[in-house]
CSV table of C-alpha atoms in Angstrom, one decimal:
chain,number,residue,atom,x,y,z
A,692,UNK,CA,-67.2,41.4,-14.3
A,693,UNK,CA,-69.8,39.7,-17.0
A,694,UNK,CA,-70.6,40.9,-20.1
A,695,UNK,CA,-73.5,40.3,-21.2
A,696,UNK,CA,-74.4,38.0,-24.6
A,697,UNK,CA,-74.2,40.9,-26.6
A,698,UNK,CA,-71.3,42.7,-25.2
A,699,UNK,CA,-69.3,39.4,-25.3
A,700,UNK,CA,-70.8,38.8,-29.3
A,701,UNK,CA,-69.4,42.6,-29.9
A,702,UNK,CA,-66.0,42.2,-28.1
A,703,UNK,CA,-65.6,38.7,-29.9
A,704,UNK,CA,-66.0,40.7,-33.5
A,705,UNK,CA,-63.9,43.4,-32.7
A,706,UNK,CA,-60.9,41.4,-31.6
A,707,UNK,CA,-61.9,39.4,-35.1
A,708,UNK,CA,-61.8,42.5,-37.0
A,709,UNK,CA,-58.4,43.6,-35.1
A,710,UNK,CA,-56.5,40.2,-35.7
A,711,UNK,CA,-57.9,39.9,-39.3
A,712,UNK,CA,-55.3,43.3,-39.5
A,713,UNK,CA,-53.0,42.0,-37.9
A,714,UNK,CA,-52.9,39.2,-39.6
A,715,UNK,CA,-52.8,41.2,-42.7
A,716,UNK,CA,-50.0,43.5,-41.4
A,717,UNK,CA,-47.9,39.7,-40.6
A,718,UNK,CA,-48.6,38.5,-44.3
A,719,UNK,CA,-47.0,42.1,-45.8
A,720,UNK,CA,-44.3,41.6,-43.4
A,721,UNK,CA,-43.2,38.2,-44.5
A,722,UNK,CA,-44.0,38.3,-47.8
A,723,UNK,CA,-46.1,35.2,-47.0
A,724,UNK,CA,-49.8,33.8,-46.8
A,725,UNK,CA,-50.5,34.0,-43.5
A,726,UNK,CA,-53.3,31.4,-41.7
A,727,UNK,CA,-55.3,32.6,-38.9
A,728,UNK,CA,-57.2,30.6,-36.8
A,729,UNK,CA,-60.3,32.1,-35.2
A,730,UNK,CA,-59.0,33.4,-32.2
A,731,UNK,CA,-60.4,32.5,-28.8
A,732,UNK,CA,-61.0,35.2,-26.2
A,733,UNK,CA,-60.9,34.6,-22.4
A,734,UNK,CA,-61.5,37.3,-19.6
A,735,UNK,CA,-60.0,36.6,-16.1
A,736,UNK,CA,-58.3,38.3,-13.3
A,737,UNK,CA,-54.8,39.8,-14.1
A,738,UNK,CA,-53.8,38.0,-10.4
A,739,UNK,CA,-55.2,34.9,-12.3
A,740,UNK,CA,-53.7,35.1,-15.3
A,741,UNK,CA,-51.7,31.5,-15.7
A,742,UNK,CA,-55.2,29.5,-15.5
A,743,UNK,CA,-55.1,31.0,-19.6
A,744,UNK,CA,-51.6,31.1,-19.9
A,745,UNK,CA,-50.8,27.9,-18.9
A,746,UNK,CA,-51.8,25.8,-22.1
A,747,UNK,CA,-48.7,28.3,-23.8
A,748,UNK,CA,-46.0,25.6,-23.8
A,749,UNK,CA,-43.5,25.3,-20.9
A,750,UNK,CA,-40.2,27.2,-21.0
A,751,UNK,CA,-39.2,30.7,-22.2
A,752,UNK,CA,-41.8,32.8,-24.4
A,753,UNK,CA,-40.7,36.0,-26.7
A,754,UNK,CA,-43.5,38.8,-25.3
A,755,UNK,CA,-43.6,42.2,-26.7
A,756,UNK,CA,-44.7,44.5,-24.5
A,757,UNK,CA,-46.3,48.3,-24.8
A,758,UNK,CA,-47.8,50.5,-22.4
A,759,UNK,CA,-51.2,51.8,-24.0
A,760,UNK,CA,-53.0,55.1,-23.2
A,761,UNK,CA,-55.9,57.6,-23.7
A,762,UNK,CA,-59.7,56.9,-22.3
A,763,UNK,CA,-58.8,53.4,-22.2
A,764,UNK,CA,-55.7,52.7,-20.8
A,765,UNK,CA,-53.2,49.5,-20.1
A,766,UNK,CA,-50.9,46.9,-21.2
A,767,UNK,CA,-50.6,45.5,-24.1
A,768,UNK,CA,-48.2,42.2,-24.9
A,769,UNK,CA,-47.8,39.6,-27.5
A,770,UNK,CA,-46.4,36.4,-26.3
A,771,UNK,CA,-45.6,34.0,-29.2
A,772,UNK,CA,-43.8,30.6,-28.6
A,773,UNK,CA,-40.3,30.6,-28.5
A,774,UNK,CA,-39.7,28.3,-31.7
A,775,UNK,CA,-42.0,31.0,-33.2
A,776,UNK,CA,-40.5,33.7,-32.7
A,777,UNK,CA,-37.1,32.2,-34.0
A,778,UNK,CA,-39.1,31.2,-37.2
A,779,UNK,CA,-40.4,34.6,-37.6
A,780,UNK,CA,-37.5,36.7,-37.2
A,781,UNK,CA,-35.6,33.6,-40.1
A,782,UNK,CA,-38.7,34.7,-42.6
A,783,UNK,CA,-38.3,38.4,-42.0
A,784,UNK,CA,-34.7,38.6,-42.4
A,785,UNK,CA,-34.8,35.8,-44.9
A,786,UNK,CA,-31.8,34.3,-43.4
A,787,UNK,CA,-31.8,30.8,-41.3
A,788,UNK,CA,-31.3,31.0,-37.7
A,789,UNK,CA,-29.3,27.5,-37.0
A,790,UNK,CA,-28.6,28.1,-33.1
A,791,UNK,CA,-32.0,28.5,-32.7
A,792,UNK,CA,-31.7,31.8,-30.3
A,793,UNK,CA,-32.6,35.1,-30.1
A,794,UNK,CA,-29.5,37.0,-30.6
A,795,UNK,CA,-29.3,41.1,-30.7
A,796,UNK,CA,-30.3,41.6,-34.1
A,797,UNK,CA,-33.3,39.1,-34.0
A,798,UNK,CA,-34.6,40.7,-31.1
A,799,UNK,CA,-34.5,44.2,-32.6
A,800,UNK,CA,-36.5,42.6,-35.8
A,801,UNK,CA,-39.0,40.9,-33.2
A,802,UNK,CA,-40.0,44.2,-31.6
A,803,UNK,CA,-40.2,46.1,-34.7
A,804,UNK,CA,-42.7,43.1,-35.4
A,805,UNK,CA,-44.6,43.3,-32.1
A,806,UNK,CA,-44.9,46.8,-32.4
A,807,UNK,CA,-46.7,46.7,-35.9
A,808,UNK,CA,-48.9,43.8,-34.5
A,809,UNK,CA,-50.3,45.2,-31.9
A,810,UNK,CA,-50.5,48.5,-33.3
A,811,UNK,CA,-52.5,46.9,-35.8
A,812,UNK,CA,-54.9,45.5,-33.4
A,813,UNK,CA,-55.0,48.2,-30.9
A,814,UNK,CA,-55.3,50.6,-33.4
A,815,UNK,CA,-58.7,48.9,-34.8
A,816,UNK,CA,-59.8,49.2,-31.3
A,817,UNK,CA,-59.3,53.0,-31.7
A,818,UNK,CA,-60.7,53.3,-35.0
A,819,UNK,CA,-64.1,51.4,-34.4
A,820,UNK,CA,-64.6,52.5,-30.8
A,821,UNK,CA,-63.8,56.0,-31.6
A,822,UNK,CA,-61.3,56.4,-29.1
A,823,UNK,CA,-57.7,57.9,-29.5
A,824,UNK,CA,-54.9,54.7,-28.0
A,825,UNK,CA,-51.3,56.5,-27.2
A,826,UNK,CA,-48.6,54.1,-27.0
A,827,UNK,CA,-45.4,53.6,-25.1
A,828,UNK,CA,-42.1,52.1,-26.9
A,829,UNK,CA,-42.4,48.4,-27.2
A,830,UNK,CA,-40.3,46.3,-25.4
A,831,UNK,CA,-39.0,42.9,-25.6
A,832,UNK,CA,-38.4,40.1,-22.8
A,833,UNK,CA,-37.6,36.6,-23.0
A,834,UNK,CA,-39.2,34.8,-19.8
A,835,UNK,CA,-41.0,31.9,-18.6
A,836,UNK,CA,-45.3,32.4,-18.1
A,837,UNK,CA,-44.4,32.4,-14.6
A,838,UNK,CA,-41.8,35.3,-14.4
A,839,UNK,CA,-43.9,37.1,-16.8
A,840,UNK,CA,-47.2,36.9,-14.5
A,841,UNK,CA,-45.6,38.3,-11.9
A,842,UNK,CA,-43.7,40.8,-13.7
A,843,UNK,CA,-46.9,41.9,-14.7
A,844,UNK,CA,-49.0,42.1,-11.0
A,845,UNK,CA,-45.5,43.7,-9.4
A,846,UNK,CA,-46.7,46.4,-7.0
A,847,UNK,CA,-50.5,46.4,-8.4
A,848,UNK,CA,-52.4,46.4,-5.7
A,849,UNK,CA,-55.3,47.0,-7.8
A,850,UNK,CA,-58.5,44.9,-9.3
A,851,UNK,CA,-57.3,44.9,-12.8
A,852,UNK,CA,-58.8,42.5,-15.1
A,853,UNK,CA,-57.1,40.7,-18.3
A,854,UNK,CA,-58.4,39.8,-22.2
A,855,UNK,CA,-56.5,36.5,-23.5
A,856,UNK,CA,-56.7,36.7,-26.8
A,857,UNK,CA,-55.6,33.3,-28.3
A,858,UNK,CA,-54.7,32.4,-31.9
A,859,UNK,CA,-52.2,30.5,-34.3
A,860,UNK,CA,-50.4,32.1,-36.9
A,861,UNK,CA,-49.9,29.8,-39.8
A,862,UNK,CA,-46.9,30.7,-42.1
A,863,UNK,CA,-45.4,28.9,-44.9
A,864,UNK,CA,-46.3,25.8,-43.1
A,865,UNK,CA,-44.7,26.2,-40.0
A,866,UNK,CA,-46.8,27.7,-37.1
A,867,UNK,CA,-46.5,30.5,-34.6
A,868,UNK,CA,-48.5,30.3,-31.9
A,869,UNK,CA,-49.4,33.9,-30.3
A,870,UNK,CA,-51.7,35.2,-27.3
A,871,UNK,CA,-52.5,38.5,-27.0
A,872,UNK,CA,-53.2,39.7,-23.5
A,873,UNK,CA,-54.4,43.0,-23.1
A,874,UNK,CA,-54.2,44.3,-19.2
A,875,UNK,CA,-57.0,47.1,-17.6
A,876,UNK,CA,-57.9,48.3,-14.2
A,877,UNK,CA,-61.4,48.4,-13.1
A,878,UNK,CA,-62.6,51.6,-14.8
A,879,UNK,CA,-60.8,51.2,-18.0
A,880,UNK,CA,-62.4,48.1,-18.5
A,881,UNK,CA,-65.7,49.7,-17.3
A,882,UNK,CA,-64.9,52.6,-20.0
A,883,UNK,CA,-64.3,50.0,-23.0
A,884,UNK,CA,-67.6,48.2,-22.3
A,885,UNK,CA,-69.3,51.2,-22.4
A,886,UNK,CA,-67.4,52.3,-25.5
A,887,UNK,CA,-68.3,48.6,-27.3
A,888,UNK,CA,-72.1,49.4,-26.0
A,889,UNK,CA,-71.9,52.0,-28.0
A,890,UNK,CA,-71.0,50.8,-30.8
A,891,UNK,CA,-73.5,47.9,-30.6
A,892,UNK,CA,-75.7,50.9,-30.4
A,893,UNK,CA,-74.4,52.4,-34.0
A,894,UNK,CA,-74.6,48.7,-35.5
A,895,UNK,CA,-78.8,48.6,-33.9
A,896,UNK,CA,-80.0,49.0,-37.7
A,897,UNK,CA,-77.6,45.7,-38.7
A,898,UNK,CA,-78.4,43.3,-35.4
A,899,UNK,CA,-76.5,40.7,-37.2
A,900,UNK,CA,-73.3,40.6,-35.5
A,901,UNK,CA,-71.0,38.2,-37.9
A,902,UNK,CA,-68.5,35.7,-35.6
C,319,UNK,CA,-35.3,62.3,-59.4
C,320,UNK,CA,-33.1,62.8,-56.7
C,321,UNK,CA,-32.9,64.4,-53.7
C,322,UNK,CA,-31.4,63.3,-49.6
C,323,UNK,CA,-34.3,61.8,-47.7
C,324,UNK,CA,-33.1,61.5,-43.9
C,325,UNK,CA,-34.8,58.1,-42.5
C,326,UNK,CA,-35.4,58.4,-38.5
C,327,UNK,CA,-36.7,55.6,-36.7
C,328,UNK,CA,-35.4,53.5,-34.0
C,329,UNK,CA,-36.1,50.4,-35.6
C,330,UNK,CA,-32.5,49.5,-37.8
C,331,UNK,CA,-34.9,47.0,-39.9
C,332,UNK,CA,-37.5,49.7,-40.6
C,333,UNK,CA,-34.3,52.1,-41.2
C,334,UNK,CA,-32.7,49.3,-43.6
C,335,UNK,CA,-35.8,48.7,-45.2
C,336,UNK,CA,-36.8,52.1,-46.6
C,337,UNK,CA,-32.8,52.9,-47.2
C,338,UNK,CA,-33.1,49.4,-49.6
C,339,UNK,CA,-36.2,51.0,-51.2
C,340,UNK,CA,-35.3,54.7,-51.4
C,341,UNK,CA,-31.4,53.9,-52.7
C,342,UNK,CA,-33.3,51.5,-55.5
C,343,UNK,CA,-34.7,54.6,-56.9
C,344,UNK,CA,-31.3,56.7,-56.5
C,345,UNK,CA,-32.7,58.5,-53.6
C,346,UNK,CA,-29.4,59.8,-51.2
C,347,UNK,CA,-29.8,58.5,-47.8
C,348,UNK,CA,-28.8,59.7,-44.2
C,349,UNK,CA,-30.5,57.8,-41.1
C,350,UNK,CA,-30.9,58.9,-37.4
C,351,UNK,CA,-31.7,56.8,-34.5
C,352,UNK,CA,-33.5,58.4,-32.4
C,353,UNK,CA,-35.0,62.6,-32.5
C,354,UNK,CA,-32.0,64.5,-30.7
C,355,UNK,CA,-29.7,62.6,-33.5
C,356,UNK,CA,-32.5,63.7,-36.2
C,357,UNK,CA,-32.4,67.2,-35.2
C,358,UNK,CA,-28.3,67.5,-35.3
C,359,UNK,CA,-27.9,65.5,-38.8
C,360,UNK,CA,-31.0,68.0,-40.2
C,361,UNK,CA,-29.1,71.1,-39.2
C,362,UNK,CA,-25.8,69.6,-40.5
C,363,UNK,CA,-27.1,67.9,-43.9
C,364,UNK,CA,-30.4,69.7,-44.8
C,365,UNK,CA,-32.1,66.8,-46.3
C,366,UNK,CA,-35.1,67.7,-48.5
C,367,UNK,CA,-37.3,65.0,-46.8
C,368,UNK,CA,-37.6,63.6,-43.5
C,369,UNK,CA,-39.0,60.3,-42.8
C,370,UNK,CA,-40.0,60.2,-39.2
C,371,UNK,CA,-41.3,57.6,-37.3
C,372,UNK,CA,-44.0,58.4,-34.4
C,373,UNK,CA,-42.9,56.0,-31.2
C,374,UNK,CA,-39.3,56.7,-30.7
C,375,UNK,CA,-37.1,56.1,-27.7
C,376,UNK,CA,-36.0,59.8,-26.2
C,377,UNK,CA,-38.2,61.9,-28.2
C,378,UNK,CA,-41.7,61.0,-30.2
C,379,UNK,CA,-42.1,61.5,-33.6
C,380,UNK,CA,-44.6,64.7,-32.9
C,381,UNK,CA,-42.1,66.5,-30.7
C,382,UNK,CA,-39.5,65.7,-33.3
C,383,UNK,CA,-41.6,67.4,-36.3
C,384,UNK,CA,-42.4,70.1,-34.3
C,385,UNK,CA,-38.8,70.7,-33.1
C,386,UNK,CA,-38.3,70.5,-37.3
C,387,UNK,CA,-41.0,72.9,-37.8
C,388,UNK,CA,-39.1,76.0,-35.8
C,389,UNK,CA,-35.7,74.9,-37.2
C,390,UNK,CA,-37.3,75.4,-40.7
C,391,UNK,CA,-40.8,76.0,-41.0
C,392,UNK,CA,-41.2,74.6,-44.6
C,393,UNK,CA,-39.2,71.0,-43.5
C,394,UNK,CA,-40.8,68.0,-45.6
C,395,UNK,CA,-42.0,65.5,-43.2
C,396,UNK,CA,-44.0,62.2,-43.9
C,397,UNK,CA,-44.6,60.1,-40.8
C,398,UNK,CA,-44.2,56.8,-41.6
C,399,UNK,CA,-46.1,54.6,-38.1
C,400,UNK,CA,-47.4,51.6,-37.4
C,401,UNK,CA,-49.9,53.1,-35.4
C,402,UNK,CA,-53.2,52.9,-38.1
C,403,UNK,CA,-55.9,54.7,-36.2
C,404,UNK,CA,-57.7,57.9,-38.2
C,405,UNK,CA,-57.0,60.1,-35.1
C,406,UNK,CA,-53.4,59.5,-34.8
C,407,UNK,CA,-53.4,60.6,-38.8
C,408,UNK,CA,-54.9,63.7,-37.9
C,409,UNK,CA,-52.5,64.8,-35.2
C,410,UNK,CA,-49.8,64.0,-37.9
C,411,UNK,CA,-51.6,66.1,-40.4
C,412,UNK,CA,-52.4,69.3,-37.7
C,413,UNK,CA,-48.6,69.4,-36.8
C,414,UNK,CA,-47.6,69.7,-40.6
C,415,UNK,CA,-46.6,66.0,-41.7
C,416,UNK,CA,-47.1,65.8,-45.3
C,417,UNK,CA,-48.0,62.4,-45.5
C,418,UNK,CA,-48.7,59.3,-43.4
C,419,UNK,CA,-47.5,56.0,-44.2
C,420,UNK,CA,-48.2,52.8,-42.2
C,421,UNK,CA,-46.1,50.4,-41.5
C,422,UNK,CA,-45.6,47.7,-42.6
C,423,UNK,CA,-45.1,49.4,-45.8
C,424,UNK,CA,-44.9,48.8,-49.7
C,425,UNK,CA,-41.9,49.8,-51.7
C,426,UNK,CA,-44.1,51.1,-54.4
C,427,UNK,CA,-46.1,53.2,-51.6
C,428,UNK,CA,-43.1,55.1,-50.3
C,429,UNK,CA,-41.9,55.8,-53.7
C,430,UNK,CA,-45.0,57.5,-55.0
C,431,UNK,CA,-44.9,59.5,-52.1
C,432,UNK,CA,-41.5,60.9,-51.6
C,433,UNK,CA,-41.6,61.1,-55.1
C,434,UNK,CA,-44.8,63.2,-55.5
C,435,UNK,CA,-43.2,65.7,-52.3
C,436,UNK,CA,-40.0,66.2,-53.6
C,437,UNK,CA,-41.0,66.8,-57.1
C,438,UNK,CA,-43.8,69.9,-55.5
C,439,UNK,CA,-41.7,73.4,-55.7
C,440,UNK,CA,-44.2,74.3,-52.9
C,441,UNK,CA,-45.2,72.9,-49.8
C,442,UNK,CA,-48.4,71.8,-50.1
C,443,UNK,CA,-50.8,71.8,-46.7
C,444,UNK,CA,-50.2,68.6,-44.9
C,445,UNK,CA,-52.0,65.1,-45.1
C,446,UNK,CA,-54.7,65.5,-47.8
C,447,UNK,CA,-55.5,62.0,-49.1
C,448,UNK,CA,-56.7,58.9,-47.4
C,449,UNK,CA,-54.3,56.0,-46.4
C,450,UNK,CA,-52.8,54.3,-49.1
């Protein structure tokens, strides 16, 4: 699958626009100033998947993952480093986390979190594309890239293709790194291209796509 | 003003959150943690206001509100979601929610609101306003 320049230009600003919320939506949340680097979008295989994943640091990752539906249809996760994770649950409870793990009640904060973050960005994808997204309960999982990979592909025997989304989250100096990774079979990706032609058609009269 | 809001949402920080809020302002609050739990404690405490969040384990927030809507076809609902898209606002508003509220959410925002529904003598005809 290629997209062409503009299709690529279009899908870059959208998953702009969607982070720029979701960024937003982390900043209420923690009560801080949150720094967003541009984020960095990659399109590959779902079988290939660790050729992006693999510059996410070694060991166990926090991944929040949901189960999206409606015209376009997949799966959605957020996958932030471990150390980041632990530092986001400490600002949102507002209490420090000195074993460094994810205990019960950390976890339950973290997929509260991941739930608003990637309803946040799915939910622009909706909004601008015009198309309703139905979501399944978010989950969380602690796992290694490679356990998550094939957690992912188990039983698919299917073509399905997957957008790595990569960004930092900078908050009160300490950073979270986060990928989002959004997973679609062959005509759901072929549906959202044709749903972000359109709406490169709606924006004909302003060419000027901003990065 | 006063009045029993019952929070529902599977989500204990969401649920501690707006009990923090709504007990700042002398609101009494009852929680549920998931939508068969909702139903019973509605039957059994008659809450003036439901808060009901859409993605729950069990049952969704829709069946939930509809479920609400034959026990007591005037029950005061206001979504409260993460989910931010226009349509899923709408669905909210055609099965009778009151109001929508997104998470993550501002004290001040979820005061005005439950304050503005319970102080209505009638129910007024579901979402009506843009989000806040």
């Amino acid at each position: 699958m290629v997209l062409t320049e503009r299709q690529n230009d279009a899908l870059t600003e959208l998953i702009n626009i969607a982070f720029a919320r979701t960024g937003a939506a982390l900043s209420e949340l923690t009560g801080h100033r949150v720094l967003l680097d541009s984020p960095s979008v990659a399109l590959h295989l779902a079988s290939e998947l660790d050729k992006s994943l693999s510059r996410f640091v070694p060991g166990e990752v926090a991944w929040i993952h949901q189960v999206f539906h409606g015209p376009v249809a997949g799966d959605a996760l957020l996958l932030l480093n471990y150390e980041g994770a632990v530092h986001l649950t400490e600002l949102l409870t507002d209490e420090s986390n000195d074993s460094n793990r994810l205990d019960e009640s950390a976890r339950e904060v973290l997929t509260e979190v991941g739930n608003i973050l990637l309803n946040a960005c799915l939910g622009v994808f909706g909004n601008v594309l015009h198309v309703h997204v139905g979501f399944s309960v978010p989950r969380l999982r602690l796992d290694t890239i490679k356990d998550l990979i094939a957690w992912l592909n188990r039983g698919r025997g299917e073509l399905r293709y997957a957008l790595v989304v990569f960004t930092r989250f900078q908050i009160k100096e300490s950073q979270v790194n986060g990928y989002l990774v959004l997973v679609l079979n062959m005509d759901a990706f072929d549906r959202l291209v044709k749903e972000i032609d359109e709406w490169i058609e709606e924006n004909n009269g302003r060419q000027n796509i901003n990065s | 003003m006063s009045g029993k809001v019952m929070v529902v949402d599977d989500s204990a920080m969401s649920r501690r959150t707006l009990r923090r809020i709504l007990e700042s302002a002398n609101y009494e609050v009852i929680e549920a943690d998931d939508g068969m739990a909702a139903l019973e404690k509605y039957f059994l405490e008659k809450p003036d206001l439901v808060m009901l969040d859409m993605l729950m384990k069990g049952m969704y927030g829709l069946e939930v509100l509809a479920k609400l809507r034959e026990m007591n076809k005037d029950a005061r609902v206001v979504i409260v979601s993460a989910d931010i898209q226009n349509s899923t606002r709408e669905m909210a508003k055609e099965a009778g929610a009151l109001d929508f509220i997104n998470k993550p959410f501002a004290a001040e925002s979820v005061l005005n609101i439950v304050t503005r529904i319970l102080s209505e003598e009638t129910r007024p005809n579901g979402i009506d306003r843009e989000a806040e």
